[in-house]
Each structure stands twice: as C-alpha cells, then as structure tokens.
Coordinates of C-alpha atoms in Angstrom, one line a residue:
M446 CA 0.0 0.0 0.0
S447 CA 1.1 3.6 -0.5
R448 CA 1.7 6.0 2.4
P449 CA 0.3 9.6 2.3
T450 CA 3.1 12.1 2.0
E451 CA 3.7 15.8 2.3
P452 CA 3.5 17.7 -0.9
D453 CA 7.1 18.6 -1.1
S454 CA 8.4 15.0 -0.2
L455 CA 9.1 12.0 -2.5
P456 CA 6.1 9.6 -2.5
Y457 CA 7.0 6.0 -1.7
G458 CA 5.3 2.7 -1.2
L459 CA 5.4 0.8 2.2
V460 CA 5.5 -2.9 2.0
K461 CA 5.5 -5.3 4.9
L462 CA 7.9 -8.2 4.6
T463 CA 5.9 -11.4 4.3
P464 CA 6.4 -14.8 2.8
E465 CA 4.5 -13.6 -0.3
T466 CA 6.8 -10.6 -0.6
V467 CA 9.8 -12.8 -0.5
R468 CA 8.3 -15.2 -3.1
I469 CA 7.5 -12.4 -5.5
L470 CA 11.0 -10.8 -5.2
G471 CA 12.6 -14.1 -5.8
Q472 CA 10.8 -14.3 -9.1
Y473 CA 12.4 -11.0 -10.2
T474 CA 16.0 -11.6 -9.1
P475 CA 18.2 -10.6 -12.1
R476 CA 19.0 -13.8 -14.0
L477 CA 20.4 -14.3 -17.5
S478 CA 18.2 -17.5 -17.8
S479 CA 15.2 -15.2 -17.6
A480 CA 16.5 -12.2 -19.5
F481 CA 17.4 -14.6 -22.5
A482 CA 14.4 -16.9 -22.0
N483 CA 15.1 -19.2 -24.8
R484 CA 18.5 -20.0 -23.4
T485 CA 19.7 -20.5 -27.1
P486 CA 20.8 -24.1 -27.3
P487 CA 23.7 -24.7 -29.8
K488 CA 22.8 -24.3 -33.3
A489 CA 24.3 -25.7 -36.4
F490 CA 27.3 -23.7 -37.8
R491 CA 26.4 -21.3 -40.6
F492 CA 28.7 -19.4 -42.9
G493 CA 28.8 -15.5 -42.8
L494 CA 30.4 -12.8 -44.7
G495 CA 34.2 -13.0 -44.8
D496 CA 34.4 -16.7 -43.7
T497 CA 37.0 -18.6 -45.9
V498 CA 35.6 -21.7 -47.5
S499 CA 37.2 -24.8 -49.0
V500 CA 35.3 -26.7 -51.7
T501 CA 36.4 -30.1 -52.9
I502 CA 34.4 -31.9 -55.7
F503 CA 34.5 -35.6 -56.3
E504 CA 33.5 -37.5 -59.6
A505 CA 32.8 -41.2 -59.8
A506 CA 35.0 -41.7 -62.9
A507 CA 37.7 -40.2 -65.1
G508 CA 36.6 -38.3 -68.2
G509 CA 34.1 -36.2 -66.5
L510 CA 33.9 -32.4 -66.0
F511 CA 36.8 -32.1 -63.5
I512 CA 38.7 -35.4 -63.9
P513 CA 40.6 -35.8 -67.3
A514 CA 40.3 -39.3 -69.0
E515 CA 44.0 -40.0 -68.6
A516 CA 43.5 -39.9 -64.9
G517 CA 42.3 -43.5 -65.2
V518 CA 39.4 -45.1 -63.4
R519 CA 39.9 -45.0 -59.8
P520 CA 38.0 -44.2 -56.6
G521 CA 38.6 -40.8 -55.1
N522 CA 38.9 -38.7 -58.2
F523 CA 38.6 -35.1 -56.9
V524 CA 39.6 -31.6 -57.4
T525 CA 40.0 -29.0 -54.8
I526 CA 38.9 -25.4 -55.7
P527 CA 41.1 -22.6 -54.3
N528 CA 40.0 -21.2 -50.9
Q529 CA 37.6 -18.3 -51.2
A530 CA 35.8 -15.9 -48.9
V531 CA 32.0 -15.4 -48.8
D532 CA 31.6 -12.2 -50.8
N533 CA 29.5 -9.2 -50.0
N534 CA 26.6 -10.8 -51.7
G535 CA 26.9 -13.8 -49.5
N536 CA 28.0 -16.1 -52.3
I537 CA 30.9 -18.3 -53.2
T538 CA 31.9 -19.3 -56.8
V539 CA 32.1 -22.9 -58.0
P540 CA 33.3 -23.5 -61.6
Y541 CA 30.5 -24.6 -64.0
A542 CA 28.1 -24.2 -61.2
G543 CA 28.3 -20.4 -60.9
A544 CA 27.5 -18.4 -57.7
I545 CA 26.4 -20.6 -54.8
A546 CA 24.6 -19.0 -51.8
A547 CA 26.6 -19.5 -48.7
K548 CA 25.6 -16.8 -46.2
G549 CA 23.4 -18.2 -43.4
R550 CA 23.7 -21.8 -44.7
T551 CA 25.3 -24.8 -43.2
P552 CA 28.1 -26.8 -45.1
V553 CA 25.5 -29.5 -45.8
E554 CA 23.1 -27.2 -47.4
I555 CA 26.0 -25.6 -49.6
Q556 CA 27.0 -29.1 -50.7
Q557 CA 23.6 -30.0 -51.8
S558 CA 23.4 -26.8 -53.9
I559 CA 26.7 -27.5 -55.6
V560 CA 25.7 -31.1 -56.4
A561 CA 22.4 -30.0 -57.8
A562 CA 24.2 -27.5 -60.0
L563 CA 26.7 -30.0 -61.4
K564 CA 24.7 -33.2 -61.6
N565 CA 23.8 -32.8 -65.3
R566 CA 27.4 -32.0 -66.3
A567 CA 29.8 -34.0 -63.9
I568 CA 29.9 -37.8 -63.4
E569 CA 27.9 -38.5 -60.2
P570 CA 29.4 -35.4 -58.4
Q571 CA 29.8 -35.3 -54.7
A572 CA 31.1 -32.0 -52.8
V573 CA 32.7 -31.4 -49.5
V574 CA 32.6 -27.9 -48.1
S575 CA 34.5 -27.0 -45.0
L576 CA 35.6 -24.0 -43.1
V577 CA 39.1 -22.7 -43.4
D578 CA 39.1 -19.4 -41.5
Q579 CA 36.2 -18.1 -39.4
K580 CA 35.6 -14.3 -39.6
A581 CA 31.9 -13.8 -39.2
S582 CA 30.8 -16.1 -36.3
L583 CA 32.7 -14.6 -33.5
I584 CA 32.1 -14.0 -29.7
S585 CA 33.5 -10.9 -28.1
V586 CA 34.9 -11.2 -24.4
L587 CA 36.3 -8.0 -23.0
G588 CA 36.8 -6.0 -19.8
D589 CA 38.2 -7.4 -16.6
V590 CA 39.7 -10.6 -18.1
R591 CA 43.2 -11.7 -18.5
S592 CA 43.2 -12.0 -22.4
A593 CA 40.3 -10.0 -23.9
G594 CA 39.6 -10.6 -27.5
R595 CA 37.1 -12.0 -30.3
F596 CA 37.0 -15.8 -30.5
P597 CA 35.5 -18.1 -33.1
A598 CA 32.2 -19.6 -31.9
A599 CA 32.6 -23.4 -31.3
P600 CA 30.4 -25.3 -33.7
S601 CA 29.6 -27.7 -30.9
G602 CA 28.2 -24.8 -28.8
E603 CA 29.7 -23.3 -25.6
R604 CA 28.5 -21.5 -22.6
I605 CA 29.3 -18.2 -21.1
L606 CA 31.8 -19.6 -18.5
D607 CA 33.5 -21.5 -21.4
A608 CA 33.8 -18.2 -23.4
I609 CA 35.2 -16.4 -20.3
T610 CA 37.7 -19.3 -19.7
R611 CA 39.0 -18.9 -23.3
A612 CA 39.6 -15.3 -22.4
G613 CA 41.8 -16.3 -19.3
G614 CA 39.0 -16.0 -16.8
P615 CA 38.4 -13.0 -14.4
A616 CA 41.4 -11.0 -13.5
S617 CA 40.3 -10.5 -9.9
Q618 CA 38.3 -12.1 -7.2
G619 CA 35.0 -13.4 -8.5
Y620 CA 32.6 -11.9 -6.0
D621 CA 33.2 -8.3 -7.0
V622 CA 33.0 -9.1 -10.8
W623 CA 29.8 -8.5 -12.7
V624 CA 29.0 -10.1 -16.1
T625 CA 27.0 -8.1 -18.7
M626 CA 25.8 -10.0 -21.8
E627 CA 24.6 -8.2 -25.0
R628 CA 22.8 -10.0 -27.7
G629 CA 20.7 -8.5 -30.6
G630 CA 20.4 -5.1 -28.8
H631 CA 19.3 -6.7 -25.5
R632 CA 21.5 -6.5 -22.4
A633 CA 21.5 -8.0 -19.0
S634 CA 23.9 -8.1 -16.0
V635 CA 24.4 -10.5 -13.2
P636 CA 27.2 -11.1 -10.5
F637 CA 29.8 -13.5 -11.7
G638 CA 28.8 -15.8 -8.8
A639 CA 25.4 -16.2 -10.3
L640 CA 27.0 -18.1 -13.1
V641 CA 28.8 -20.4 -10.8
Y642 CA 26.2 -21.2 -8.1
E643 CA 23.1 -21.0 -10.4
P644 CA 23.9 -23.2 -13.4
S645 CA 20.7 -22.0 -15.2
N646 CA 22.4 -18.6 -15.7
N647 CA 25.3 -20.2 -17.6
I648 CA 23.4 -20.1 -20.9
F649 CA 24.7 -20.9 -24.3
V650 CA 26.4 -18.2 -26.4
I651 CA 25.9 -17.6 -30.0
P652 CA 27.8 -15.8 -32.7
N653 CA 28.1 -12.0 -32.3
D654 CA 27.3 -12.2 -28.5
T655 CA 29.4 -9.6 -26.5
I656 CA 30.4 -10.5 -22.9
Y657 CA 31.8 -7.7 -20.7
L658 CA 33.3 -8.3 -17.2
Y659 CA 33.8 -5.5 -14.8
S660 CA 34.6 -5.0 -11.2
Q661 CA 32.0 -3.2 -8.9
P662 CA 32.0 -4.0 -5.4
Q663 CA 28.5 -4.6 -4.1
T664 CA 27.7 -2.3 -1.1
F665 CA 24.8 -1.4 1.1
V666 CA 24.4 1.5 3.6
A667 CA 23.3 1.2 7.3
F668 CA 21.9 4.1 9.4
G669 CA 20.0 4.5 12.6
A670 CA 20.3 2.6 15.8
A671 CA 22.6 0.1 14.4
G672 CA 25.8 -1.3 16.1
T673 CA 27.8 0.9 13.6
Q674 CA 26.8 3.0 10.7
G675 CA 28.3 3.4 7.2
Q676 CA 28.8 1.8 3.9
Y677 CA 29.6 -1.9 3.8
K678 CA 30.8 -4.3 1.0
F679 CA 29.0 -7.5 0.5
D680 CA 32.3 -9.5 0.2
A681 CA 30.2 -12.2 -1.3
W682 CA 28.2 -12.4 -4.4
R683 CA 25.0 -12.5 -2.4
I684 CA 23.9 -11.8 1.2
S685 CA 20.6 -11.8 3.0
L686 CA 19.0 -9.0 5.1
A687 CA 19.8 -11.0 8.2
E688 CA 23.6 -11.2 7.1
A689 CA 23.6 -7.5 6.3
A690 CA 22.1 -6.6 9.7
G691 CA 24.9 -8.7 11.4
K692 CA 27.6 -7.3 9.1
H693 CA 27.1 -3.7 10.6
G694 CA 27.0 -4.8 14.2
G695 CA 23.3 -5.8 14.6
L696 CA 20.8 -3.8 16.4
N697 CA 22.0 -1.5 19.4
D698 CA 20.1 -3.0 22.5
A699 CA 20.2 0.4 24.2
L700 CA 18.8 2.4 21.3
A701 CA 17.0 0.2 18.5
D702 CA 13.4 -0.8 18.2
P703 CA 13.4 -4.3 16.8
A704 CA 10.0 -3.9 15.3
S705 CA 11.0 -1.0 13.2
V706 CA 13.6 -2.0 10.7
F707 CA 13.3 -0.6 7.2
L708 CA 15.0 -1.2 3.9
Y709 CA 14.8 1.4 1.1
R710 CA 15.0 0.4 -2.6
G711 CA 13.8 1.3 -6.0
E712 CA 11.7 -1.5 -7.7
P713 CA 10.5 -1.8 -11.3
R714 CA 6.8 -0.8 -11.7
E715 CA 5.9 -4.3 -12.5
V716 CA 7.2 -5.6 -9.2
A717 CA 5.8 -2.8 -7.2
E718 CA 2.3 -3.5 -8.7
R719 CA 2.6 -7.2 -7.7
L720 CA 3.6 -6.2 -4.2
G721 CA 0.2 -4.3 -4.0
V722 CA 1.6 -0.8 -4.3
D723 CA -0.7 1.8 -5.9
C724 CA 1.6 3.0 -8.6
S725 CA -0.9 5.7 -10.1
K726 CA 0.8 8.5 -8.3
F727 CA 4.2 7.6 -9.4
Q728 CA 6.0 8.6 -12.6
G729 CA 8.7 6.7 -14.4
P730 CA 9.6 3.0 -14.4
I731 CA 11.2 2.9 -11.0
I732 CA 9.0 3.0 -7.8
P733 CA 10.6 3.9 -4.4
I734 CA 9.8 1.1 -1.9
I735 CA 10.3 0.9 1.8
Y736 CA 10.2 -2.7 3.2
H737 CA 9.3 -3.1 6.9
V738 CA 10.4 -6.1 9.0
N739 CA 9.6 -6.8 12.6
F740 CA 12.4 -8.5 14.5
R741 CA 10.2 -8.7 17.5
D742 CA 8.3 -11.5 15.7
P743 CA 10.4 -14.6 15.5
S744 CA 9.3 -15.1 11.9
G745 CA 10.9 -11.9 11.0
Y746 CA 14.4 -13.6 11.3
F747 CA 13.4 -16.4 8.9
L748 CA 12.1 -13.9 6.4
A749 CA 15.2 -11.8 6.8
Q750 CA 17.3 -14.9 5.9
S751 CA 15.3 -15.2 2.6
F752 CA 15.2 -11.6 1.7
E753 CA 18.1 -11.0 -0.6
I754 CA 20.0 -7.6 -0.4
R755 CA 20.8 -5.9 -3.7
N756 CA 23.5 -3.4 -4.6
K757 CA 23.1 0.0 -3.0
D758 CA 20.3 -0.9 -0.7
V759 CA 19.8 1.4 2.4
I760 CA 18.9 -0.3 5.9
Y761 CA 17.5 2.0 8.5
I762 CA 16.9 0.9 12.1
S763 CA 14.5 3.1 14.1
N764 CA 15.1 4.2 17.7
A765 CA 12.9 2.9 20.4
S766 CA 10.4 5.2 21.9
S767 CA 12.2 5.2 25.2
V768 CA 15.2 6.8 23.4
E769 CA 13.2 9.6 22.1
T770 CA 11.9 10.3 25.7
T771 CA 15.6 10.2 27.0
K772 CA 16.6 12.8 24.4
F773 CA 13.8 15.1 25.5
L774 CA 14.8 14.8 29.1
N775 CA 18.4 15.5 28.4
F776 CA 17.3 18.4 26.2
L777 CA 15.3 19.9 29.2
R778 CA 18.4 19.4 31.5
T779 CA 20.5 21.3 29.1
I780 CA 18.0 24.2 29.0
M781 CA 17.8 24.3 32.8
A782 CA 21.5 24.1 33.2
T783 CA 22.0 26.9 30.7
A784 CA 19.5 29.2 32.5
N785 CA 21.2 28.6 35.8
D786 CA 24.8 29.1 34.7
P787 CA 24.7 33.0 34.9
I788 CA 23.4 32.8 38.5
I789 CA 26.0 30.3 39.6
Y790 CA 28.8 32.2 37.9
A791 CA 27.8 35.6 39.6
T792 CA 27.5 34.0 43.0
N793 CA 30.9 32.4 42.6
A794 CA 32.4 35.8 41.6
Y795 CA 30.8 37.7 44.5
T796 CA 32.1 35.0 46.9
L797 CA 35.6 35.2 45.6
S798 CA 35.6 39.0 45.7
A799 CA 34.5 39.1 49.4
V800 CA 37.2 36.6 50.4
A801 CA 39.9 38.6 48.6
K802 CA 38.9 41.7 50.6
G803 CA 39.2 39.9 53.9
G804 CA 35.6 39.7 54.6
S805 CA 33.5 36.6 55.4
A806 CA 32.0 34.8 52.5
A807 CA 28.3 35.2 52.3
I808 CA 26.2 32.4 51.1
I809 CA 23.5 33.4 48.6
N810 CA 20.7 31.1 47.9
T811 CA 18.5 31.6 44.9
P812 CA 14.9 32.2 45.9
T813 CA 12.6 29.3 45.7
P814 CA 9.8 29.9 43.2
I815 CA 6.5 30.8 44.8
T816 CA 3.7 28.5 43.7
T817 CA 0.0 29.0 44.5
P818 CA -2.4 26.2 44.9
G819 CA -4.9 25.6 42.2
P820 CA -8.5 26.6 42.5

C-alpha cells in the first residue's frame, strides 16, 4: 500500500515483509536465464560474410567435368577449388556451377546446392565444403579478463563460462565481478557468482554475442540505531538481510526498536504492482519502496534470511520510543543548566571577591519559586 506524504516530499510505497513478498521478489532476481528466456541451445554452424571456405568436388570416374580421361578409373577422383571468402553478396563461386549462396547456410546445405548445379554436367558429383578461417561467427569477451579478444564460436556450442575461460578468466576475485551479456540489442547483467552457483544462468552463447566483465564492489548503507553506521561491502556475491544486519553490528540494544527495521530500494513498476503498491501517483519505471520487517516477531528472522540484499540498498533501524523520551529529558536538563549558569557564575564571583577583601564569605541562595495552589 502507498503512504500519504507531504506535498514537497518524495512519494513511496510501504511494503511489509511477508512470505508472499519474499516469493514475488525471488521471481524477479536478475538472471540471464530469464533475460534470455530461450537460453539458445547450440545451433548448427552457418557461414557468414568473410568466412573462408574450402570446396572439394569428387567424380565417380575419369573423363568427367573435372577429372581428365588420362587420370584412369579409380575411386577418389577429386579436385579442390582454391579457398575463397564469402563475398558481400553472401555467395561463393564454383566452376561450372556459378554463384552458390553461402551466407546463413550450413556446409551440408551448400554441398547439396553444388551437387544440384553439377549433376547434369559431372559424373555422379559429390562435394565437400569445410571452413578454413572463421571471420563472421565470433564472440567478443572484454573487460576485466586476462586476455580479452574475439574468439570463433565453437560449432559444438559453448556456454558463458566457457567463453570467459577462453579469455583467461576474471582478472580479480569473483565476488566483486559483474558479467554483462549483450545480444541483438538486449542487455542483462548478473554477478559472476550467479553463473557459478546457479547453473541456469550459464546459458549458451551464439555468434556475435558480447560478454563484458567489470569490477564493481556490491555495497549497502546502514543508518539509525545500528551497532555501527556506514557503507559496507558484501564481500560475497549474495547476502541476505539477516547477514547484512549482522555485518554492521546488528541492532543496538540500548537504542534500537526491533519492530521498526526498514530497507529502502527502487523497484520496477511491474514488481511494485505485484507487491500491492498503488503506482498511479508515481511517474517513471522505478518506484521507491520501503520494506518493513519486525524483528520482535520470530518469523521476521526467517524472512530476513530469505530476503536478498541488492547493490546500493539502504537499511535504517529506528530508535525505540524510550530513546526519544531520554533525548527530550536531556534537552530539558541542558536548558535548565544553561539558564542557571549565569546565576552560579555571579554567585561564585561575589564570594571570591569578598574573600579577597578579607571579609566573610556570604552564602547566597537563589529564591525558591512561589507557587500558588490551584483553585
């Protein structure tokens, strides 16, 4: 539900931490397996512009189109055409067959086209097409790796961790490393640990994918009646709210209200709506959300163990009501002491002056206020 706010303040949605809240948030944890839902299983290799192709043509007997009569009748009569690259029109050239479409086709499909073009001119022709140099089907791995570069896509298929391994692996500790994958204009990022500990994120890569690794320590901020306050690193690829509370010293027994622990975060509009927040008064795709957890309830600790902290979250632990009362009393004492200071200083000065002149020290008492009984 949304909380009413002052006109000049930023509106926000207040959400109580419940098992349903944890379940919904778990469905929207950033994952490559959901960002690229089809997971793209390995596909058959297909030629692209610039790939170098080798073509070998076999004939069943000598005296045909490619094998002269003096070669004799023997199995394995063949001729190899000089290597050539797929041209800008996506074709290769085969003598007596003309231009053969190659771009986006598999070797078997090209072989069938060559045989179909030569079957009426050569003696039972057969063709073998193979890749010599791969230029089009490349995967880019760059960023915080030991050996960045562009690598040919493996025809048998490979996954993200395989591609990162070919680039030498991460150059630093894994829990501070993020992996961004870009494919066809779509981009998604996850911690490196998500690839290791959740195998579903380790999806197949395809030609022209770009994988970028970068170091960015995940941090959260703690304020309020905590053991200590400040900014803290995860030092792990994932931590829970309970672990985060313990990491900054837990709740201060003398100050904190265990029933009033709050976490501040921006959530996508879709997530906020599923959490029951009225998003009609908000603009933009990100909705400010405050999650409330009650540590006086034992179930709050179990929920906090399941609630995953995200990068740049803010945790605030409210003061207990008794602390506010103590602050007010201390404030009153300060005011009273400040009001009495001039009188005390004047009395001390008069006494010291009298002693210095050889007289007796007079004791001056401030008058007691006169009070009248009520009617």
